[in-house]
PDB file of C-alpha atoms in Angstrom:
ATOM      1  CA  ASN Q   1       5.777   8.865  18.012  1.00  0.00           C
ATOM      2  CA  ALA Q   2       2.110   6.833  17.254  1.00  0.00           C
ATOM      3  CA  GLY Q   3       2.575   7.255  13.103  1.00  0.00           C
ATOM      4  CA  VAL Q   4      -0.560   6.985  11.430  1.00  0.00           C
ATOM      5  CA  THR Q   5      -3.348   6.280  13.712  1.00  0.00           C
ATOM      6  CA  GLN Q   6      -7.106   6.183  12.232  1.00  0.00           C
ATOM      7  CA  THR Q   7     -10.607   5.603  14.336  1.00  0.00           C
ATOM      8  CA  PRO Q   8     -12.557   4.213  13.933  1.00  0.00           C
ATOM      9  CA  LYS Q   9     -10.957   0.278  13.789  1.00  0.00           C
ATOM     10  CA  PHE Q  10     -14.528  -0.948  13.360  1.00  0.00           C
ATOM     11  CA  ARG Q  11     -17.975  -0.334  12.182  1.00  0.00           C
ATOM     12  CA  VAL Q  12     -20.941  -1.515  10.928  1.00  0.00           C
ATOM     13  CA  LEU Q  13     -23.181   0.996   9.148  1.00  0.00           C
ATOM     14  CA  LYS Q  14     -27.416   0.383   7.592  1.00  0.00           C
ATOM     15  CA  THR Q  15     -27.565   1.359   3.983  1.00  0.00           C
ATOM     16  CA  GLY Q  16     -27.692   5.175   3.720  1.00  0.00           C
ATOM     17  CA  GLN Q  17     -25.910   5.920   6.602  1.00  0.00           C
ATOM     18  CA  SER Q  18     -23.301   8.533   6.663  1.00  0.00           C
ATOM     19  CA  MET Q  19     -20.312   8.245   8.658  1.00  0.00           C
ATOM     20  CA  THR Q  20     -16.248  10.131   9.056  1.00  0.00           C
ATOM     21  CA  LEU Q  21     -12.931   7.769   9.069  1.00  0.00           C
ATOM     22  CA  LEU Q  22     -10.278  10.174  10.846  1.00  0.00           C
ATOM     23  CA  CYS Q  23      -6.434   9.766   9.752  1.00  0.00           C
ATOM     24  CA  ALA Q  24      -3.840  11.660  12.205  1.00  0.00           C
ATOM     25  CA  GLN Q  25      -0.496  11.521  11.518  1.00  0.00           C
ATOM     26  CA  ASP Q  26       2.200  13.290  13.835  1.00  0.00           C
ATOM     27  CA  MET Q  27       5.914  13.176  11.513  1.00  0.00           C
ATOM     28  CA  ASN Q  28       4.467  16.555  10.018  1.00  0.00           C
ATOM     29  CA  HIS Q  29       3.953  14.619   6.540  1.00  0.00           C
ATOM     30  CA  GLU Q  30       2.518  16.923   3.964  1.00  0.00           C
ATOM     31  CA  TYR Q  31       1.227  14.110   1.835  1.00  0.00           C
ATOM     32  CA  MET Q  32      -1.401  11.392   2.783  1.00  0.00           C
ATOM     33  CA  TYR Q  33      -3.713   8.763   1.438  1.00  0.00           C
ATOM     34  CA  TRP Q  34      -6.824   7.329   1.609  1.00  0.00           C
ATOM     35  CA  TYR Q  35      -6.800   3.523   0.219  1.00  0.00           C
ATOM     36  CA  ARG Q  36      -9.468   0.666   0.151  1.00  0.00           C
ATOM     37  CA  GLN Q  37      -8.936  -3.290   0.271  1.00  0.00           C
ATOM     38  CA  ASP Q  38     -11.051  -5.526  -1.122  1.00  0.00           C
ATOM     39  CA  PRO Q  39     -10.016  -9.440  -1.495  1.00  0.00           C
ATOM     40  CA  GLY Q  40      -8.372 -10.311  -4.466  1.00  0.00           C
ATOM     41  CA  MET Q  41      -7.780  -6.529  -5.622  1.00  0.00           C
ATOM     42  CA  GLY Q  42      -4.296  -4.935  -2.968  1.00  0.00           C
ATOM     43  CA  LEU Q  43      -5.038  -1.526  -2.532  1.00  0.00           C
ATOM     44  CA  ARG Q  44      -6.432   1.085  -4.512  1.00  0.00           C
ATOM     45  CA  LEU Q  45      -6.510   5.062  -3.608  1.00  0.00           C
ATOM     46  CA  ILE Q  46      -9.455   6.804  -3.264  1.00  0.00           C
ATOM     47  CA  HIS Q  47      -8.391  10.478  -2.813  1.00  0.00           C
ATOM     48  CA  TYR Q  48      -5.171  11.846  -1.860  1.00  0.00           C
ATOM     49  CA  SER Q  49      -3.686  15.593   0.153  1.00  0.00           C
ATOM     50  CA  VAL Q  50      -0.362  17.036  -1.107  1.00  0.00           C
ATOM     51  CA  GLY Q  51      -1.422  19.644   1.624  1.00  0.00           C
ATOM     52  CA  GLU Q  52      -3.616  21.349   3.906  1.00  0.00           C
ATOM     53  CA  GLY Q  53      -6.722  22.476   2.375  1.00  0.00           C
ATOM     54  CA  THR Q  54      -5.843  20.736  -0.732  1.00  0.00           C
ATOM     55  CA  THR Q  55      -7.974  17.478  -1.847  1.00  0.00           C
ATOM     56  CA  ALA Q  56      -7.550  15.059  -5.320  1.00  0.00           C
ATOM     57  CA  LYS Q  57      -9.198  12.094  -5.858  1.00  0.00           C
ATOM     58  CA  GLY Q  58      -7.817   8.960  -6.840  1.00  0.00           C
ATOM     59  CA  GLU Q  59      -8.898   5.420  -9.084  1.00  0.00           C
ATOM     60  CA  VAL Q  60     -11.834   5.292  -6.969  1.00  0.00           C
ATOM     61  CA  PRO Q  61     -13.312   8.220  -5.569  1.00  0.00           C
ATOM     62  CA  ASP Q  62     -17.373   7.949  -5.836  1.00  0.00           C
ATOM     63  CA  GLY Q  63     -19.053   8.357  -3.004  1.00  0.00           C
ATOM     64  CA  TYR Q  64     -16.398   9.321  -1.132  1.00  0.00           C
ATOM     65  CA  ASN Q  65     -15.228  12.124   0.049  1.00  0.00           C
ATOM     66  CA  VAL Q  66     -12.518  13.976   1.858  1.00  0.00           C
ATOM     67  CA  SER Q  67     -11.224  17.065   3.692  1.00  0.00           C
ATOM     68  CA  ARG Q  68      -7.573  18.173   4.977  1.00  0.00           C
ATOM     69  CA  LEU Q  69      -8.334  21.007   7.282  1.00  0.00           C
ATOM     70  CA  LYS Q  70      -5.385  20.382   9.141  1.00  0.00           C
ATOM     71  CA  LYS Q  71      -1.601  19.273   8.196  1.00  0.00           C
ATOM     72  CA  GLN Q  72      -2.472  16.147  10.171  1.00  0.00           C
ATOM     73  CA  ASN Q  73      -5.615  15.245   9.966  1.00  0.00           C
ATOM     74  CA  PHE Q  74      -7.419  13.344   6.869  1.00  0.00           C
ATOM     75  CA  LEU Q  75     -11.658  12.758   6.791  1.00  0.00           C
ATOM     76  CA  LEU Q  76     -12.891   9.822   4.763  1.00  0.00           C
ATOM     77  CA  GLY Q  77     -16.851  10.821   4.558  1.00  0.00           C
ATOM     78  CA  LEU Q  78     -19.307   8.354   3.046  1.00  0.00           C
ATOM     79  CA  GLU Q  79     -22.172  10.402   2.879  1.00  0.00           C
ATOM     80  CA  SER Q  80     -24.603   7.773   2.249  1.00  0.00           C
ATOM     81  CA  ALA Q  81     -23.111   4.466   2.708  1.00  0.00           C
ATOM     82  CA  ALA Q  82     -24.058   1.341   0.298  1.00  0.00           C
ATOM     83  CA  PRO Q  83     -22.969  -2.052   0.640  1.00  0.00           C
ATOM     84  CA  SER Q  84     -20.488  -2.067  -2.055  1.00  0.00           C
ATOM     85  CA  GLN Q  85     -18.297   0.187   0.576  1.00  0.00           C
ATOM     86  CA  THR Q  86     -18.075  -2.583   2.524  1.00  0.00           C
ATOM     87  CA  SER Q  87     -13.809  -2.941   2.520  1.00  0.00           C
ATOM     88  CA  VAL Q  88     -10.767  -1.769   4.818  1.00  0.00           C
ATOM     89  CA  TYR Q  89     -10.106   1.422   4.598  1.00  0.00           C
ATOM     90  CA  PHE Q  90      -6.441   2.459   4.967  1.00  0.00           C
ATOM     91  CA  CYS Q  91      -4.773   5.721   5.491  1.00  0.00           C
ATOM     92  CA  ALA Q  92      -0.916   6.700   4.580  1.00  0.00           C
ATOM     93  CA  SER Q  93       1.374   9.740   4.913  1.00  0.00           C
ATOM     94  CA  SER Q  94       4.408  10.149   3.009  1.00  0.00           C
ATOM     95  CA  THR Q  95       6.547  14.019   2.964  1.00  0.00           C
ATOM     96  CA  PRO Q  96       7.405  15.135  -0.756  1.00  0.00           C
ATOM     97  CA  LEU Q  97      11.505  14.719  -1.338  1.00  0.00           C
ATOM     98  CA  PRO Q  98      11.638  16.181  -4.935  1.00  0.00           C
ATOM     99  CA  GLY Q  99      12.737  13.509  -7.675  1.00  0.00           C
ATOM    100  CA  LYS Q 100      13.134  11.154  -4.906  1.00  0.00           C
ATOM    101  CA  TYR Q 101      10.991   8.186  -3.646  1.00  0.00           C
ATOM    102  CA  ASN Q 102       8.523   8.897  -0.819  1.00  0.00           C
ATOM    103  CA  GLU Q 103       7.928   6.302   1.433  1.00  0.00           C
ATOM    104  CA  GLN Q 104       4.212   5.671   2.677  1.00  0.00           C
ATOM    105  CA  PHE Q 105       3.820   4.927   6.236  1.00  0.00           C
ATOM    106  CA  PHE Q 106       0.170   3.056   6.861  1.00  0.00           C
ATOM    107  CA  GLY Q 107      -2.097   3.756   9.514  1.00  0.00           C
ATOM    108  CA  PRO Q 108      -3.482   0.080  10.997  1.00  0.00           C
ATOM    109  CA  GLY Q 109      -6.809  -0.101   8.767  1.00  0.00           C
ATOM    110  CA  THR Q 110     -10.765   0.560   9.332  1.00  0.00           C
ATOM    111  CA  ARG Q 111     -12.822  -2.667   8.996  1.00  0.00           C
ATOM    112  CA  LEU Q 112     -16.296  -0.902   7.795  1.00  0.00           C
ATOM    113  CA  THR Q 113     -19.304  -3.519   7.340  1.00  0.00           C
ATOM    114  CA  VAL Q 114     -22.274  -2.144   5.147  1.00  0.00           C
ATOM    115  CA  LEU Q 115     -25.500  -4.356   5.309  1.00  0.00           C
TER     116      LEU Q 115
ATOM    117  CA  ALA Z   1      -1.494   2.876 -17.064  1.00  0.00           C
ATOM    118  CA  GLN Z   2       0.424   0.945 -14.814  1.00  0.00           C
ATOM    119  CA  THR Z   3      -0.428  -3.288 -14.350  1.00  0.00           C
ATOM    120  CA  VAL Z   4       0.686  -4.874 -11.319  1.00  0.00           C
ATOM    121  CA  THR Z   5       0.187  -8.494 -11.566  1.00  0.00           C
ATOM    122  CA  GLN Z   6       0.702 -11.287  -9.151  1.00  0.00           C
ATOM    123  CA  SER Z   7      -0.282 -14.563 -10.788  1.00  0.00           C
ATOM    124  CA  GLN Z   8       0.179 -16.773  -7.341  1.00  0.00           C
ATOM    125  CA  PRO Z   9      -2.844 -16.347  -5.276  1.00  0.00           C
ATOM    126  CA  GLU Z  10      -1.538 -18.295  -2.305  1.00  0.00           C
ATOM    127  CA  MET Z  11       1.576 -20.135  -1.515  1.00  0.00           C
ATOM    128  CA  SER Z  12       2.501 -22.725   1.632  1.00  0.00           C
ATOM    129  CA  VAL Z  13       6.313 -23.171   2.165  1.00  0.00           C
ATOM    130  CA  GLN Z  14       7.812 -25.229   5.173  1.00  0.00           C
ATOM    131  CA  GLU Z  15       9.493 -23.440   8.050  1.00  0.00           C
ATOM    132  CA  ALA Z  16      13.468 -22.683   7.052  1.00  0.00           C
ATOM    133  CA  GLU Z  17      12.766 -23.246   3.269  1.00  0.00           C
ATOM    134  CA  THR Z  18      12.936 -20.822   0.606  1.00  0.00           C
ATOM    135  CA  VAL Z  19      10.085 -19.609  -1.603  1.00  0.00           C
ATOM    136  CA  THR Z  20       9.663 -17.530  -4.010  1.00  0.00           C
ATOM    137  CA  LEU Z  21       6.500 -14.861  -5.001  1.00  0.00           C
ATOM    138  CA  SER Z  22       6.262 -13.648  -8.507  1.00  0.00           C
ATOM    139  CA  CYS Z  23       5.570 -10.520  -9.545  1.00  0.00           C
ATOM    140  CA  THR Z  24       5.098  -8.813 -13.208  1.00  0.00           C
ATOM    141  CA  TYR Z  25       4.135  -5.109 -14.330  1.00  0.00           C
ATOM    142  CA  ASP Z  26       3.133  -2.852 -16.836  1.00  0.00           C
ATOM    143  CA  THR Z  27       4.963  -0.056 -17.936  1.00  0.00           C
ATOM    144  CA  SER Z  28       6.281   2.832 -20.610  1.00  0.00           C
ATOM    145  CA  GLU Z  29       8.073   4.636 -17.969  1.00  0.00           C
ATOM    146  CA  ASN Z  30      11.696   4.146 -17.706  1.00  0.00           C
ATOM    147  CA  ASN Z  31      12.115   4.797 -13.876  1.00  0.00           C
ATOM    148  CA  TYR Z  32      10.461   4.160 -11.155  1.00  0.00           C
ATOM    149  CA  TYR Z  33      10.648   1.869  -8.424  1.00  0.00           C
ATOM    150  CA  LEU Z  34       9.173  -1.545  -6.761  1.00  0.00           C
ATOM    151  CA  PHE Z  35       8.095  -2.362  -3.937  1.00  0.00           C
ATOM    152  CA  TRP Z  36       7.344  -5.551  -1.653  1.00  0.00           C
ATOM    153  CA  TYR Z  37       4.770  -5.171   1.243  1.00  0.00           C
ATOM    154  CA  LYS Z  38       4.090  -7.571   4.008  1.00  0.00           C
ATOM    155  CA  GLN Z  39       0.401  -7.673   5.621  1.00  0.00           C
ATOM    156  CA  PRO Z  40       0.461  -9.725   8.535  1.00  0.00           C
ATOM    157  CA  PRO Z  41      -3.393 -10.663  10.072  1.00  0.00           C
ATOM    158  CA  SER Z  42      -3.089  -7.435  12.472  1.00  0.00           C
ATOM    159  CA  ARG Z  43      -3.440  -5.643   9.090  1.00  0.00           C
ATOM    160  CA  GLN Z  44      -0.921  -3.329   9.557  1.00  0.00           C
ATOM    161  CA  MET Z  45       1.230  -2.920   6.105  1.00  0.00           C
ATOM    162  CA  ILE Z  46       4.791  -3.131   6.675  1.00  0.00           C
ATOM    163  CA  LEU Z  47       8.077  -2.628   3.828  1.00  0.00           C
ATOM    164  CA  VAL Z  48       9.633  -5.776   3.341  1.00  0.00           C
ATOM    165  CA  ILE Z  49      12.217  -3.892   0.958  1.00  0.00           C
ATOM    166  CA  ARG Z  50      12.359  -1.369  -2.028  1.00  0.00           C
ATOM    167  CA  GLN Z  51      14.419  -1.271  -5.715  1.00  0.00           C
ATOM    168  CA  GLU Z  52      14.972   1.524  -7.882  1.00  0.00           C
ATOM    169  CA  ALA Z  53      15.087   0.950 -11.389  1.00  0.00           C
ATOM    170  CA  TYR Z  54      18.104   2.538 -12.293  1.00  0.00           C
ATOM    171  CA  LYS Z  55      19.789  -0.001 -10.009  1.00  0.00           C
ATOM    172  CA  GLN Z  56      21.164  -2.648 -11.737  1.00  0.00           C
ATOM    173  CA  GLN Z  57      21.935  -4.567  -8.519  1.00  0.00           C
ATOM    174  CA  ASN Z  58      19.222  -6.625  -6.949  1.00  0.00           C
ATOM    175  CA  ALA Z  59      17.907  -5.222  -3.184  1.00  0.00           C
ATOM    176  CA  THR Z  60      18.639  -7.454  -0.607  1.00  0.00           C
ATOM    177  CA  GLU Z  61      17.200  -7.268   3.310  1.00  0.00           C
ATOM    178  CA  ASN Z  62      18.011 -10.217   5.492  1.00  0.00           C
ATOM    179  CA  ARG Z  63      16.255 -12.557   4.533  1.00  0.00           C
ATOM    180  CA  PHE Z  64      14.629 -10.997   1.979  1.00  0.00           C
ATOM    181  CA  SER Z  65      16.392 -10.658  -1.773  1.00  0.00           C
ATOM    182  CA  VAL Z  66      14.406  -9.065  -4.983  1.00  0.00           C
ATOM    183  CA  ASN Z  67      15.314 -10.254  -8.562  1.00  0.00           C
ATOM    184  CA  PHE Z  68      14.440  -7.964 -10.332  1.00  0.00           C
ATOM    185  CA  GLN Z  69      14.592  -8.192 -14.055  1.00  0.00           C
ATOM    186  CA  LYS Z  70      14.214  -4.625 -15.970  1.00  0.00           C
ATOM    187  CA  ALA Z  71      13.364  -6.022 -19.943  1.00  0.00           C
ATOM    188  CA  ALA Z  72      10.928  -8.717 -18.777  1.00  0.00           C
ATOM    189  CA  LYS Z  73       8.997  -6.545 -15.980  1.00  0.00           C
ATOM    190  CA  SER Z  74       9.331  -9.027 -13.328  1.00  0.00           C
ATOM    191  CA  PHE Z  75      10.579  -8.338  -9.660  1.00  0.00           C
ATOM    192  CA  SER Z  76      10.099 -11.793  -7.303  1.00  0.00           C
ATOM    193  CA  LEU Z  77      11.082 -11.656  -3.823  1.00  0.00           C
ATOM    194  CA  LYS Z  78      12.644 -14.583  -2.389  1.00  0.00           C
ATOM    195  CA  ILE Z  79      11.925 -15.169   1.402  1.00  0.00           C
ATOM    196  CA  SER Z  80      15.053 -17.972   2.641  1.00  0.00           C
ATOM    197  CA  ASP Z  81      14.893 -19.232   5.899  1.00  0.00           C
ATOM    198  CA  SER Z  82      11.532 -19.107   6.089  1.00  0.00           C
ATOM    199  CA  GLN Z  83      10.255 -17.919  10.026  1.00  0.00           C
ATOM    200  CA  LEU Z  84       6.290 -18.554  10.911  1.00  0.00           C
ATOM    201  CA  GLY Z  85       6.433 -15.089  11.608  1.00  0.00           C
ATOM    202  CA  ASP Z  86       6.524 -14.629   7.952  1.00  0.00           C
ATOM    203  CA  THR Z  87       3.040 -15.919   7.149  1.00  0.00           C
ATOM    204  CA  ALA Z  88       1.419 -12.684   5.830  1.00  0.00           C
ATOM    205  CA  MET Z  89      -0.214 -11.460   2.224  1.00  0.00           C
ATOM    206  CA  TYR Z  90       2.429  -9.846   0.379  1.00  0.00           C
ATOM    207  CA  PHE Z  91       1.995  -7.305  -2.164  1.00  0.00           C
ATOM    208  CA  CYS Z  92       3.687  -6.286  -5.173  1.00  0.00           C
ATOM    209  CA  ALA Z  93       3.660  -2.548  -5.796  1.00  0.00           C
ATOM    210  CA  PHE Z  94       4.846  -0.042  -8.181  1.00  0.00           C
ATOM    211  CA  MET Z  95       5.344   4.115  -7.878  1.00  0.00           C
ATOM    212  CA  LYS Z  96       6.838   5.676 -10.854  1.00  0.00           C
ATOM    213  CA  HIS Z  97       9.772   8.401 -10.491  1.00  0.00           C
ATOM    214  CA  ALA Z  98       7.923  11.434  -9.839  1.00  0.00           C
ATOM    215  CA  GLY Z  99       8.944  15.066 -10.002  1.00  0.00           C
ATOM    216  CA  VAL Z 100       8.737  17.706  -8.107  1.00  0.00           C
ATOM    217  CA  ALA Z 101       5.048  18.875  -9.116  1.00  0.00           C
ATOM    218  CA  ASP Z 102       4.221  15.159  -9.400  1.00  0.00           C
ATOM    219  CA  PHE Z 103       2.414  12.611  -7.092  1.00  0.00           C
ATOM    220  CA  ASN Z 104       3.537   9.500  -5.874  1.00  0.00           C
ATOM    221  CA  LYS Z 105       0.826   6.903  -6.718  1.00  0.00           C
ATOM    222  CA  PHE Z 106       0.609   3.273  -5.828  1.00  0.00           C
ATOM    223  CA  TYR Z 107      -0.179   0.712  -7.994  1.00  0.00           C
ATOM    224  CA  PHE Z 108      -0.358  -2.134  -6.060  1.00  0.00           C
ATOM    225  CA  GLY Z 109      -0.760  -6.419  -7.072  1.00  0.00           C
ATOM    226  CA  SER Z 110      -3.547  -8.160  -6.049  1.00  0.00           C
ATOM    227  CA  GLY Z 111      -1.297  -9.605  -2.936  1.00  0.00           C
ATOM    228  CA  THR Z 112       0.084 -13.375  -2.450  1.00  0.00           C
ATOM    229  CA  LYS Z 113      -1.028 -15.141   0.357  1.00  0.00           C
ATOM    230  CA  LEU Z 114       1.949 -17.004   2.148  1.00  0.00           C
ATOM    231  CA  ASN Z 115       1.440 -19.940   4.627  1.00  0.00           C
ATOM    232  CA  VAL Z 116       4.611 -20.881   6.900  1.00  0.00           C
ATOM    233  CA  LYS Z 117       4.498 -24.384   8.164  1.00  0.00           C
ATOM    234  CA  PRO Z 118       5.279 -25.964  11.196  1.00  0.00           C
TER     235      PRO Z 118
END
């Protein structure tokens, strides 16, 4: 099992450019998440998905879009990148256990710099 | 809303010694989970230990243990016999006890950078 993988690992964009970050998991998890990590702020939830074809907004969704066309993939898109989106992006996945704790498994992160 | 506070941005400890990282949280929930995650320089988020709020017994995982004080809303992490490989950023996190239709959302603290010195 590769677990949760993210592509690419690093990327530099110019302001206004667009890009898509790909997250893939091979654990057949229902839930998937995108977080961003900024210095001194921990991880904050951008968007999440509770199943194929469904997405929802998290804490900081502005400037991002997501899609979950396949259960194993969760894409994060930046349509017009801004310097404020310079961050490290983490994908995670979990499987729901009603009334119980669902451990989230994290990918290795993508470092994005917007100039 | 839930908030998680880690008041120690950075700490240092000598190898083989013991160190305690602090975490406090604010919630009106009665049932929830608390976690400590480790993030080494590789950036990989690694679950260190978790605690269910309904359990009075403090969780332990080898050299890692917690001091969970529910009334005080405090959740500290103790690392015994510190090793060089423990050097990392440590994040405290909160998750409420969700029902079938609820979504399990993490609330993370801002992190404590731990340096283990030889």
